[in-house]
């Protein structure tokens, strides 16, 4: 999920679900979910036979059939008319026929911020045996970031389309969607034409490249979290032009399922997935595919979504997925507009100006006021009733300023070589540290609040020439003691699904703002508007949960290079060793906390959750047996003998429960947990309840309060009982929540701490979530 510095309108990384109007007379791509067992249509040939039985007279299987799935999904995808779809839905072998939905795509300093520095201890031989699957928009294979001196893993079979595999890129495949209602601007190829996939892949496993930076900003050594690891690329996102002329990307669900299918068969070590949408589990076929990946020992790291500071918006919220929120780094980008004669400059955090600070003050030119001026000027641009005025060529250039609605005029300003541009925006263009603007000219963006200072200065004394100087953006360290916080763009929990109401999401937060990483040199830095931006660079700055996700992927791979643990153990280690955070959304914004590599290799204790635990959990919550069988591809599942328990517990590293409305109701919640010792020797851990700020509960009891271990792999079980009254304590949401409260198991000598947030909540959500 990400929002790029390089463009103000490109929403390529924003997560959302795009629904499509059905039309009876056109073919559309559908996913046909089959029942498990009891019929003869379970194979690829069976899928095609079934399809042939329902096709209209003028259709052929060759034209309609798209994919048959083996590992990720029980069924196949096909291009169908409405009548063909209806016929399939009436077949007893078919569970569901649903549209293939369109998903949207959602670092020189960031790894240091997570304490995974250049000096961190590494295991390069083991690292080079690890393969990360990047399911995204392809890759720019010619970047120096994607080279390696070590060969691929011995058991790995290189599979590359359109390009030649090398020691770094050991797999590269693309999944071209059926053309439906877009203008396609790229052919079937793994080459990245948007930059998103290249950026993501380089964050995870790019090799060290010195003297990296972005026009002098954030200079240093660019590297991935695991620079010796290998990359397998699965391209599922494509650049298109919609009917209304807007550039967009298409990431089709059926293609993503096929990519996961291949990744499982390829036996990758981890999946990095920076796409998604808000969806309930019953409709979210991609999340169930990730459970099948987990059954094969593959952890999935996924972006939480860029829906912003709203609750019930988290994507990829299944408990078997590691869901990653986006945080701010310990440095921020600041741009100044200096006004001659004023003591203080106007400072903004929503602009990237890569051009050097202007060498002197330049006259301000308001396009409205200039029309009445007696100065000698020439009309140089006019569009939709708006105009910009400037001097003749012999006169000194100006810093022009105009409303955001007139942004098309910027091309003219660039062409006429104005000195700079001050873009004014209102409420409908609210940009902040999460969403930044930049233009191919010295520039600064002023929102409604900031522009008031400009107008005050401009109108103060019109007998004098008003002069301004636009400064180059600077990277500023945050004050000492700063506590990490979540980006405004990052989606918040809780889960929009009653089956997942007692699972805290997102799981973890990682750097997702102002991330410098690899970029295709054939892709403009500003690929949308203005059209005059022809800048190209090996690196680019992007923001979003799409950038946070590969940081978590990288740290998980780093840990796996030392420990061959299960997916849930690796995920637990990242969560319980995380750093405390602050945010008005509390744990629904950041989960366990901020990734911290310092102690991730020695978490002390882990919460193991196995494949069967997830199946049992869904059965206890009342999930339909037939659907569950189809989701996971097994006819051995039978939930009919399982007693329904809507308070069922999962051995998760966090402890969360939704208590019913209305507020001011007493509650009691008991959590059952089992931890596994991951060290040799005798250890004693003491349980302690900690909280920051106000106490939002009556009592929390840990039983037993002490855990003793004598051998590696030993397990201990305990309970945490929370009692209280759900009094409104969260004014913004008229809700109740136990905030900043956690259980910490501390090893007696203080060397290890295992921290687990405790969240009891009662909150109104959208009716669709209930």
XYZ file of C-alpha atoms in Angstrom:
770
model
C 0.000 0.000 0.000
C 2.025 3.532 -0.741
C 1.774 7.241 -1.441
C 4.635 8.578 -3.519
C 6.607 11.744 -3.004
C 7.008 11.917 -6.718
C 3.401 12.852 -7.442
C 0.556 14.577 -5.706
C -2.255 12.747 -7.456
C -0.899 9.253 -8.081
C -2.920 7.117 -5.693
C -1.207 3.948 -6.894
C -0.468 2.788 -3.367
C -3.839 3.524 -1.799
C -5.708 0.399 -0.762
C -9.316 0.157 -1.779
C -11.771 -2.298 -3.245
C -13.055 -1.276 -6.646
C -16.451 -2.777 -7.426
C -17.636 -3.097 -10.970
C -21.120 -2.851 -12.450
C -22.260 -6.096 -13.939
C -23.194 -6.133 -17.595
C -25.089 -8.996 -19.156
C -23.533 -8.744 -22.585
C -19.813 -8.627 -21.747
C -17.372 -11.165 -20.426
C -15.805 -10.560 -17.040
C -13.266 -12.471 -14.998
C -14.706 -14.683 -12.255
C -13.286 -16.954 -9.587
C -15.104 -20.289 -9.437
C -14.748 -21.777 -5.965
C -15.356 -25.528 -5.927
C -16.557 -27.759 -3.130
C -14.024 -30.275 -1.843
C -14.683 -33.929 -2.702
C -17.834 -35.651 -3.919
C -17.342 -34.857 -7.604
C -14.985 -35.468 -10.535
C -14.099 -31.869 -11.360
C -11.219 -31.315 -8.911
C -8.314 -31.252 -11.379
C -7.335 -28.773 -14.066
C -8.806 -31.015 -16.754
C -11.937 -31.363 -14.629
C -12.202 -27.586 -14.315
C -12.040 -27.219 -18.071
C -14.577 -29.994 -18.587
C -17.006 -28.312 -16.195
C -16.477 -24.975 -17.909
C -17.148 -26.522 -21.290
C -20.497 -27.828 -20.053
C -21.813 -24.352 -19.216
C -20.379 -22.198 -22.007
C -22.673 -20.470 -24.466
C -22.766 -21.797 -28.014
C -20.357 -19.163 -29.348
C -17.760 -19.683 -26.609
C -14.753 -21.978 -26.379
C -12.875 -23.286 -23.359
C -9.611 -21.979 -24.791
C -10.978 -18.433 -24.837
C -12.790 -18.536 -21.490
C -10.423 -20.539 -19.247
C -7.749 -18.532 -17.385
C -6.147 -20.411 -14.458
C -6.527 -23.621 -12.544
C -5.197 -23.386 -8.989
C -3.403 -26.116 -7.073
C -1.924 -24.578 -3.921
C -3.695 -21.286 -3.144
C -7.364 -21.813 -4.035
C -9.884 -24.598 -4.629
C -11.139 -23.907 -8.104
C -10.368 -21.980 -11.261
C -10.799 -18.588 -12.924
C -12.571 -17.934 -16.186
C -13.958 -15.192 -18.398
C -17.726 -15.594 -18.296
C -20.936 -14.017 -19.468
C -23.753 -13.561 -16.973
C -25.654 -16.544 -18.345
C -22.564 -18.782 -18.044
C -22.026 -17.559 -14.498
C -25.634 -18.372 -13.591
C -25.288 -21.872 -14.986
C -22.122 -22.470 -12.978
C -23.766 -21.213 -9.794
C -26.500 -23.831 -10.210
C -23.984 -26.681 -10.338
C -23.854 -28.727 -7.126
C -20.044 -29.002 -7.375
C -19.653 -25.217 -7.186
C -19.584 -23.349 -3.884
C -19.378 -19.782 -5.192
C -18.788 -17.765 -8.367
C -17.496 -14.267 -7.636
C -15.942 -11.419 -9.595
C -12.167 -11.240 -9.573
C -11.712 -8.014 -7.651
C -9.192 -5.313 -8.362
C -6.737 -4.616 -5.562
C -4.631 -1.479 -5.346
C -0.973 -1.124 -4.471
C -0.619 0.361 -1.174
C 16.215 3.642 2.626
C 19.213 4.883 3.680
C 18.057 5.694 7.204
C 15.047 3.475 7.960
C 17.041 0.330 8.770
C 19.261 2.290 11.162
C 16.117 3.596 12.853
C 15.081 -0.032 13.427
C 18.586 -0.732 14.816
C 19.508 -3.021 11.931
C 22.665 -1.072 11.115
C 25.520 -1.768 8.736
C 27.445 -3.153 11.727
C 24.717 -5.617 12.751
C 25.850 -9.227 13.001
C 24.855 -11.187 9.920
C 24.828 -14.726 8.631
C 25.510 -14.105 4.917
C 25.669 -17.785 3.941
C 22.224 -18.484 5.397
C 20.882 -15.194 4.049
C 21.843 -16.181 0.517
C 19.746 -19.363 0.864
C 16.580 -17.366 1.561
C 14.127 -16.355 -1.164
C 11.525 -13.631 -0.755
C 8.468 -13.592 -3.004
C 7.562 -10.034 -3.988
C 4.019 -9.981 -5.386
C 3.791 -6.529 -6.916
C 4.231 -4.496 -10.122
C 7.405 -6.199 -11.382
C 11.033 -5.144 -11.077
C 13.746 -3.108 -12.808
C 16.374 -5.876 -13.094
C 19.136 -3.575 -14.345
C 19.514 -1.732 -11.041
C 22.816 -2.178 -9.226
C 20.726 -2.984 -6.149
C 19.781 -6.304 -7.707
C 23.150 -7.952 -8.028
C 24.767 -10.627 -5.882
C 28.031 -12.529 -5.639
C 26.489 -15.665 -4.146
C 24.634 -18.279 -6.226
C 20.933 -19.167 -5.760
C 19.984 -21.868 -3.236
C 20.959 -25.339 -4.420
C 17.393 -26.661 -4.552
C 16.011 -23.572 -6.256
C 14.910 -23.708 -9.896
C 15.266 -20.367 -11.682
C 12.116 -19.318 -13.568
C 12.421 -15.960 -15.312
C 10.296 -14.485 -18.106
C 11.541 -11.729 -20.453
C 14.746 -11.314 -18.461
C 17.692 -13.485 -17.547
C 17.813 -14.660 -13.947
C 20.922 -13.697 -12.024
C 22.324 -14.365 -8.571
C 19.873 -11.892 -6.991
C 16.691 -12.170 -9.068
C 16.117 -15.932 -9.122
C 12.530 -15.825 -10.324
C 10.467 -13.418 -12.409
C 6.997 -14.219 -13.707
C 4.033 -12.118 -14.788
C 0.276 -12.716 -14.758
C -1.418 -10.744 -17.485
C -5.119 -10.093 -16.807
C -7.948 -10.456 -19.241
C -8.505 -7.138 -21.009
C -11.900 -5.839 -20.020
C -12.483 -2.109 -19.960
C -9.092 -0.426 -19.849
C -6.520 0.793 -22.314
C -3.444 -1.301 -21.663
C -0.184 0.603 -21.825
C 2.251 -2.270 -21.247
C 2.788 -5.673 -22.747
C 3.214 -8.901 -20.792
C 6.568 -8.492 -19.094
C 8.099 -8.524 -15.610
C 9.624 -5.072 -16.205
C 8.320 -2.529 -13.700
C 6.815 0.565 -15.363
C 5.418 2.174 -12.181
C 8.348 1.845 -9.764
C 6.335 0.364 -6.901
C 7.613 -3.221 -7.151
C 11.222 -2.098 -7.602
C 10.962 0.129 -4.547
C 9.479 -2.655 -2.407
C 11.957 -5.339 -3.539
C 14.971 -3.123 -2.862
C 13.763 -2.373 0.699
C 13.647 -6.090 1.468
C 16.767 -7.388 -0.225
C 18.617 -4.724 -2.205
C 22.395 -5.024 -2.009
C 24.477 -2.248 -0.440
C 24.930 0.783 -2.696
C 27.012 3.656 -1.363
C 26.387 7.357 -2.014
C 22.675 6.854 -2.552
C 20.235 9.693 -2.060
C 17.563 11.833 -3.597
C 18.954 15.085 -5.014
C 21.101 15.543 -1.918
C 18.439 14.428 0.578
C 18.975 11.496 2.964
C 22.352 10.612 1.520
C 24.038 7.427 2.667
C 24.310 3.732 1.884
C 21.139 2.316 0.374
C 20.529 -1.295 1.367
C 17.841 -3.842 1.963
C 17.208 -5.548 5.270
C 18.738 -8.792 4.014
C 21.134 -7.745 1.220
C 22.291 -11.314 0.554
C 18.800 -12.797 0.155
C 17.325 -13.691 -3.228
C 14.233 -12.215 -4.867
C 11.473 -14.021 -6.753
C 9.237 -11.551 -8.576
C 5.558 -12.250 -9.289
C 4.096 -9.374 -11.286
C 0.358 -8.986 -10.745
C -0.146 -5.212 -11.124
C -0.367 -3.472 -14.480
C -0.450 0.092 -15.724
C -3.679 1.027 -17.517
C -5.603 4.039 -18.743
C -9.237 4.126 -17.681
C -12.020 5.203 -20.001
C -12.017 8.686 -18.490
C -8.314 9.063 -19.356
C -6.976 8.591 -15.818
C -3.818 6.551 -15.310
C -4.308 3.691 -12.883
C -3.049 0.259 -11.951
C -4.931 -3.022 -12.098
C -4.067 -5.829 -9.668
C -6.578 -8.602 -10.297
C -7.500 -11.105 -7.631
C -7.306 -14.112 -9.951
C -3.755 -13.181 -10.961
C -2.704 -12.705 -7.343
C -4.041 -16.137 -6.418
C -2.058 -17.688 -9.266
C 1.075 -15.863 -8.096
C 0.589 -17.227 -4.563
C -0.041 -20.647 -6.087
C 3.331 -20.492 -7.846
C 5.153 -19.028 -4.814
C 3.988 -21.934 -2.659
C 5.041 -24.435 -5.313
C 8.388 -22.651 -5.660
C 8.920 -23.049 -1.890
C 9.819 -19.437 -1.175
C 10.670 -18.521 2.420
C 8.402 -15.501 2.868
C 5.849 -13.501 0.877
C 5.922 -9.702 0.814
C 2.537 -8.379 -0.194
C 1.910 -4.628 -0.480
C -1.607 -4.825 -1.902
C -5.041 -5.512 -0.483
C -8.507 -4.287 0.335
C -10.947 -4.261 3.252
C -12.871 -7.503 3.120
C -14.474 -10.051 5.367
C -12.833 -13.456 5.525
C -15.722 -15.188 3.795
C -15.012 -13.147 0.644
C -11.255 -12.706 1.025
C -9.827 -15.526 -1.055
C -6.321 -14.057 -0.973
C -6.134 -14.265 2.832
C -7.128 -17.938 2.735
C -4.391 -18.510 0.169
C -1.942 -17.104 2.703
C -3.141 -19.703 5.234
C -2.241 -22.383 2.706
C 1.165 -20.735 2.386
C 1.574 -20.877 6.165
C 0.755 -24.597 6.099
C 3.805 -24.901 3.841
C 6.000 -22.960 6.271
C 5.723 -19.599 4.473
C 5.022 -16.427 6.462
C 3.180 -13.595 4.714
C 4.031 -9.984 5.538
C 1.269 -7.656 4.285
C 0.519 -3.940 4.265
C -2.243 -2.754 6.611
C -3.654 -0.280 4.082
C -3.589 3.443 3.378
C -7.161 4.321 4.282
C -5.995 6.918 6.773
C -6.934 7.665 10.338
C -10.263 5.821 10.357
C -11.254 2.796 12.357
C -12.366 -0.532 10.874
C -10.226 0.147 7.786
C -7.362 -2.312 8.281
C -6.676 -4.617 5.318
C -5.059 -8.069 5.308
C -6.352 -8.677 8.831
C -6.299 -12.482 8.983
C -4.508 -13.762 12.126
C -2.103 -15.924 10.097
C -0.825 -12.821 8.260
C 1.658 -10.320 9.722
C -0.169 -7.015 9.150
C 2.104 -3.966 9.046
C 1.231 -0.326 9.780
C 3.313 2.651 8.606
C 5.226 4.796 11.092
C 7.185 8.008 10.941
C 10.978 7.843 11.084
C 13.241 9.632 13.561
C 13.853 12.321 10.939
C 11.452 14.455 8.959
C 11.516 16.639 5.865
C 11.030 20.381 6.251
C 10.646 23.097 3.607
C 10.736 26.848 4.240
C 9.319 29.883 2.461
C 11.219 32.968 3.549
C 9.479 36.343 3.170
C 11.752 39.387 3.028
C 11.399 41.555 6.099
C 9.611 38.899 8.170
C 11.261 37.446 11.277
C 9.981 33.893 10.861
C 9.676 31.817 7.667
C 6.632 29.766 6.744
C 7.551 26.140 7.446
C 5.738 23.187 5.889
C 6.099 19.409 6.060
C 4.023 18.488 3.032
C 6.428 19.490 0.263
C 9.593 18.069 -1.227
C 11.608 20.759 -2.986
C 14.681 19.123 -4.490
C 15.975 22.347 -6.025
C 18.664 24.399 -4.321
C 17.574 27.267 -2.112
C 16.948 30.270 -4.351
C 20.024 32.473 -4.573
C 18.092 35.630 -3.703
C 14.614 36.951 -2.959
C 12.289 37.065 -5.952
C 9.146 39.177 -6.456
C 5.884 37.466 -5.628
C 3.372 37.412 -8.445
C -0.320 36.804 -7.790
C -2.056 35.949 -11.041
C -5.236 37.797 -10.005
C -3.608 40.984 -8.771
C -1.170 41.128 -11.666
C -3.982 41.679 -14.168
C -4.553 45.134 -12.645
C -0.873 45.995 -12.314
C 0.765 48.651 -14.485
C 4.003 46.694 -14.616
C 5.045 45.443 -18.031
C 3.996 41.784 -18.096
C 2.903 39.229 -20.614
C 0.149 36.649 -20.332
C 1.951 33.335 -20.698
C -0.606 30.739 -19.685
C -4.327 30.371 -19.738
C -6.405 27.294 -18.964
C -10.037 26.877 -17.941
C -10.374 30.588 -17.221
C -7.244 30.787 -15.054
C -4.107 32.681 -15.955
C -0.550 33.296 -14.791
C 1.261 36.526 -15.579
C 5.008 37.027 -15.766
C 7.574 39.561 -16.961
C 8.932 39.810 -20.438
C 12.050 37.744 -21.034
C 14.292 40.728 -20.242
C 12.718 41.196 -16.826
C 13.637 39.284 -13.687
C 11.759 36.004 -13.097
C 9.125 35.664 -10.421
C 7.887 33.248 -7.797
C 4.354 32.755 -9.094
C 1.581 31.511 -6.858
C -1.822 30.092 -7.703
C -4.554 27.806 -6.419
C -4.172 24.030 -6.452
C -7.174 23.865 -8.798
C -5.004 25.612 -11.408
C -2.232 23.017 -11.177
C -2.292 22.379 -14.925
C -0.754 25.812 -15.340
C 2.447 24.568 -13.745
C 3.566 23.116 -17.065
C 3.384 26.600 -18.541
C 5.280 28.095 -15.633
C 8.053 25.551 -16.122
C 8.161 26.150 -19.854
C 8.466 29.904 -19.328
C 11.232 29.326 -16.755
C 9.647 31.002 -13.806
C 11.875 31.038 -10.729
C 9.494 29.113 -8.519
C 5.911 28.159 -7.743
C 3.884 28.523 -4.557
C 0.847 26.250 -4.757
C -2.121 27.115 -2.542
C -4.581 24.472 -1.378
C -7.670 24.287 0.775
C -9.422 21.634 2.807
C -9.909 19.380 -0.174
C -6.142 19.202 -0.582
C -5.008 18.382 2.923
C -1.414 17.209 2.679
C 0.805 16.420 5.664
C 3.836 14.334 6.555
C 2.104 11.350 4.942
C 1.165 12.976 1.644
C 3.703 15.268 0.061
C 3.825 17.299 -3.113
C 6.778 17.967 -5.308
C 7.190 19.569 -8.709
C 9.982 19.874 -11.306
C 10.531 23.507 -10.294
C 11.493 25.208 -7.024
C 8.186 24.958 -5.196
C 6.283 24.826 -1.935
C 2.709 23.861 -1.072
C 0.737 25.942 1.432
C -2.480 24.593 2.913
C -5.338 26.813 4.037
C -3.691 27.647 7.362
C -0.240 28.375 5.982
C -1.408 30.447 3.030
C -3.082 32.891 5.424
C 0.384 34.032 6.464
C 1.350 34.542 2.842
C -1.735 36.635 2.077
C -1.199 38.693 5.217
C 2.312 39.500 4.056
C 1.279 40.087 0.440
C -1.509 42.522 1.332
C 0.271 44.307 4.166
C 1.957 47.065 2.134
C 1.203 47.003 -1.565
C 3.371 50.050 -2.191
C 6.407 47.824 -1.708
C 7.529 44.899 -3.804
C 6.859 41.677 -1.938
C 9.777 39.254 -2.137
C 10.113 35.570 -1.284
C 12.732 32.838 -1.245
C 11.914 29.120 -1.513
C 14.369 26.929 0.394
C 15.469 23.460 -0.519
C 13.894 20.752 1.629
C 16.034 19.619 4.560
C 16.084 16.418 6.564
C 15.747 17.289 10.268
C 16.441 14.909 13.208
C 13.595 14.719 15.713
C 14.116 15.896 19.267
C 15.807 13.620 21.774
C 13.387 11.248 23.472
C 10.935 11.276 20.578
C 8.642 8.237 20.667
C 7.678 6.657 17.309
C 4.154 7.384 16.100
C 1.940 6.166 13.271
C 1.511 7.935 9.952
C -1.850 9.571 9.290
C -2.278 7.530 6.119
C -1.995 4.168 7.881
C -5.230 2.193 8.306
C -6.559 1.477 11.781
C -8.222 -1.518 13.371
C -10.206 -3.166 14.752
C -11.027 -5.820 12.204
C -14.167 -5.288 10.133
C -15.230 -8.892 10.640
C -16.994 -10.519 13.584
C -14.809 -13.616 13.137
C -11.731 -11.452 13.761
C -13.091 -9.052 16.392
C -10.841 -10.559 19.078
C -7.621 -10.272 17.055
C -5.656 -7.029 17.379
C -4.723 -5.580 13.994
C -2.434 -4.261 12.689
C 0.224 -6.464 14.304
C 3.240 -4.187 14.111
C 4.440 -0.849 12.766
C 7.498 -0.176 10.608
C 8.974 2.859 8.810
C 6.713 3.862 5.949
C 7.264 7.605 5.534
C 9.871 9.257 3.321
C 11.524 5.966 2.367
C 14.339 6.154 -0.169
C 14.762 2.982 -2.194
C 15.412 1.705 -5.706
C 13.628 3.106 -8.747
C 13.520 2.161 -12.444
C 15.621 4.553 -14.481
C 13.086 4.292 -17.314
C 10.276 5.676 -15.112
C 9.889 9.397 -14.452
C 10.011 10.462 -10.809
C 6.671 12.204 -11.311
C 4.800 9.796 -13.523
C 1.458 11.596 -13.484
C 1.566 15.430 -13.588
C 2.995 17.873 -14.460
C 3.924 16.502 -17.864
C 7.128 18.565 -18.039
C 8.792 16.512 -15.312
C 11.371 14.431 -17.174
C 13.622 13.732 -14.200
C 15.016 10.205 -13.853
C 17.010 8.756 -10.955
C 18.109 5.400 -9.569
C 16.267 6.104 -6.315
C 12.989 7.674 -5.292
C 11.162 8.643 -2.106
C 7.808 7.010 -1.432
C 5.464 6.706 1.534
C 2.781 4.244 2.605
C 2.167 0.915 4.257
C 3.546 -0.544 1.018
C 6.928 0.700 2.215
C 6.384 -0.431 5.820
C 5.531 -3.992 4.791
C 8.933 -4.828 3.212
C 10.681 -3.533 6.355
C 8.829 -6.167 8.371
C 9.527 -8.729 5.647
C 13.224 -7.902 5.794
C 13.461 -8.171 9.570
C 11.599 -11.500 9.498
C 14.065 -12.797 6.895
C 16.979 -11.468 8.961
C 15.714 -13.476 11.928
C 15.178 -16.548 9.763
C 18.806 -16.406 8.653
C 19.707 -17.233 12.272
C 16.683 -19.237 13.443
C 14.767 -21.813 11.420
C 11.586 -21.117 13.353
C 7.959 -21.491 12.314
C 6.141 -18.523 10.749
C 4.208 -17.836 13.965
C 7.379 -17.953 16.103
C 9.108 -15.432 13.839
C 6.056 -13.190 13.877
C 5.830 -13.488 17.679
C 9.488 -12.528 18.103
C 9.019 -9.375 16.017
C 5.915 -8.400 17.973
C 7.022 -9.074 21.557
C 10.402 -7.328 21.172
C 8.897 -4.218 19.581
C 9.212 -0.677 20.947
C 6.329 1.150 22.637
C 4.592 3.795 20.549
C 2.155 6.688 20.932
C -0.887 7.523 18.812
C -4.424 8.730 19.425
C -5.611 5.445 17.962
C -3.497 3.537 20.474
C -3.006 -0.163 19.730
C -5.529 -0.066 16.881
C -2.991 2.109 15.070
C 0.254 0.228 15.768
C -0.536 -3.174 17.276
C 2.322 -4.443 19.420
C 4.563 -1.463 18.691
C 7.440 -0.473 16.452
C 9.836 -2.995 14.933
C 13.164 -3.092 16.742
C 15.988 -5.354 15.581
C 17.965 -5.023 18.818
C 16.519 -8.066 20.602
C 14.599 -9.845 17.875
C 17.123 -12.703 17.709
C 16.677 -13.410 21.418
C 12.991 -12.931 22.316
C 13.197 -15.398 25.220
C 9.667 -16.765 24.765
C 7.426 -17.051 21.703
C 3.719 -17.645 21.154
C 3.423 -20.554 18.712
C 0.243 -20.815 16.643
C 0.056 -23.705 14.207
C -2.045 -24.287 11.107
C -4.522 -26.552 12.933
C -4.948 -23.928 15.674
C -6.351 -21.506 13.109
C -8.740 -24.160 11.752
C -9.959 -25.014 15.269
C -10.370 -21.321 16.071
C -12.578 -20.715 13.046
C -14.662 -23.794 13.886
C -15.226 -22.564 17.453
C -16.408 -19.232 16.087
C -19.010 -21.027 13.980
C -17.447 -20.895 10.525
C -19.258 -22.927 7.893
C -17.653 -26.367 7.427
C -18.181 -26.600 3.673
C -16.721 -23.135 3.079
C -13.787 -23.813 5.382
C -13.029 -27.056 3.545
C -12.993 -25.229 0.232
C -10.913 -22.329 1.588
C -8.112 -24.621 2.744
C -8.597 -27.474 0.251
C -9.249 -30.311 2.691
C -12.267 -32.594 3.114
C -11.023 -33.736 6.537
C -12.351 -30.616 8.300
C -15.580 -31.053 10.281
C -16.764 -28.205 12.508
C -20.088 -29.869 13.308
C -18.684 -31.551 16.420
C -17.092 -28.350 17.733
C -18.990 -26.421 20.390
C -19.575 -22.819 19.322
C -17.704 -20.349 21.522
C -17.761 -16.725 20.409
C -15.202 -15.942 23.127
C -12.790 -18.529 21.722
C -9.130 -17.751 22.205
C -6.155 -18.038 19.867
C -2.588 -18.354 21.139
C -1.711 -14.905 19.792
C 1.095 -12.564 20.946
C -1.523 -9.902 21.777
C -4.635 -10.239 23.954
C -7.765 -8.594 22.583
C -11.497 -8.892 23.193
C -14.528 -6.916 22.120
C -17.114 -6.551 24.880
C -20.719 -5.815 23.934
C -22.409 -2.442 23.995
C -23.913 -0.503 25.691
C -21.144 1.237 27.577
C -20.958 1.237 31.384
C -21.335 -2.545 31.397
C -19.176 -4.741 33.702
C -16.921 -7.174 31.883
C -14.647 -10.102 32.657
C -12.362 -11.611 30.065
C -10.012 -14.569 30.544
C -7.151 -15.109 28.068
C -5.421 -18.495 27.839
C -1.882 -18.447 26.482
C 1.044 -20.826 26.008
C 4.636 -19.658 25.569
C 7.617 -21.639 24.329
C 11.148 -21.203 25.645
C 13.630 -20.691 22.783
C 16.863 -20.814 24.803
C 18.956 -23.529 26.447
C 19.305 -23.472 30.243
C 17.234 -22.639 33.317
C 15.147 -19.466 33.180
C 12.525 -17.870 35.381
C 10.158 -15.198 34.064
C 8.045 -12.909 36.235
C 4.734 -11.584 34.923
C 3.899 -7.934 35.464
C 1.047 -5.710 34.281
C 2.165 -2.279 33.085
C 0.172 0.670 31.823
C 0.925 4.211 30.723
C -1.407 7.068 31.635
C -4.803 6.391 33.164
C -5.823 2.964 34.426
C -8.693 1.703 32.230
C -9.497 -1.502 34.142
C -10.338 -2.611 37.677
C -7.993 -5.567 37.944
C -5.746 -7.799 35.846
C -4.570 -11.098 37.326
C -1.794 -13.221 35.813
C -1.878 -16.883 36.888
C 0.668 -18.172 37.571
C 2.712 -14.981 38.038
C 5.967 -16.896 37.560
C 7.104 -19.257 34.785
C 10.110 -21.573 35.160
C 11.844 -23.265 32.232
C 14.638 -25.835 32.275
C 15.074 -26.792 28.632
C 14.862 -25.560 25.076
C 11.384 -25.930 23.552
C 9.623 -26.294 26.916
C 6.137 -24.778 27.046
C 4.185 -23.166 29.877
C 0.526 -22.135 30.002
C -0.943 -19.194 31.895
C -4.111 -17.127 32.063
C -4.730 -13.389 32.165
C -8.051 -12.289 33.705
C -9.197 -8.734 33.065
C -12.158 -7.176 34.897
C -13.640 -3.705 34.774
C -16.491 -1.534 33.536
C -16.679 -0.295 29.945
C -16.865 3.392 30.833
C -16.408 5.832 27.975
C -12.778 6.934 28.052
C -12.171 7.664 24.392
C -13.880 10.946 23.601
C -13.067 10.960 19.916
C -14.934 7.728 19.294
C -17.463 7.677 22.140
C -16.044 4.320 23.040
C -14.175 2.320 25.662
C -10.712 0.823 25.333
C -7.969 -0.352 27.673
C -5.184 1.837 26.325
C -1.424 1.441 26.666
C -1.782 -1.641 28.859
C 0.357 -4.731 28.508
C 1.662 -7.885 30.142
C 5.434 -8.175 30.341
C 7.243 -11.410 31.160
C 10.688 -10.374 32.412
C 13.548 -12.840 32.808
C 14.846 -12.640 36.383
C 18.154 -11.047 35.474
C 16.303 -8.486 33.346
C 18.032 -9.518 30.115
C 14.839 -10.501 28.268
C 11.367 -9.007 28.166
C 8.330 -10.421 26.377
C 5.672 -7.710 25.974
C 2.045 -8.353 24.970
C -0.588 -5.591 24.691
C -3.969 -6.160 26.367
C -6.895 -4.516 24.588
C -10.490 -4.731 25.798
C -12.772 -2.512 23.739
C -16.361 -1.565 23.084
C -16.863 0.577 20.028
C -19.542 1.215 17.440
C -18.456 0.250 13.966
C -20.001 0.458 10.499
C -23.062 -1.756 10.117
C -21.197 -3.690 7.425
C -18.640 -4.730 10.057
C -21.086 -6.067 12.600
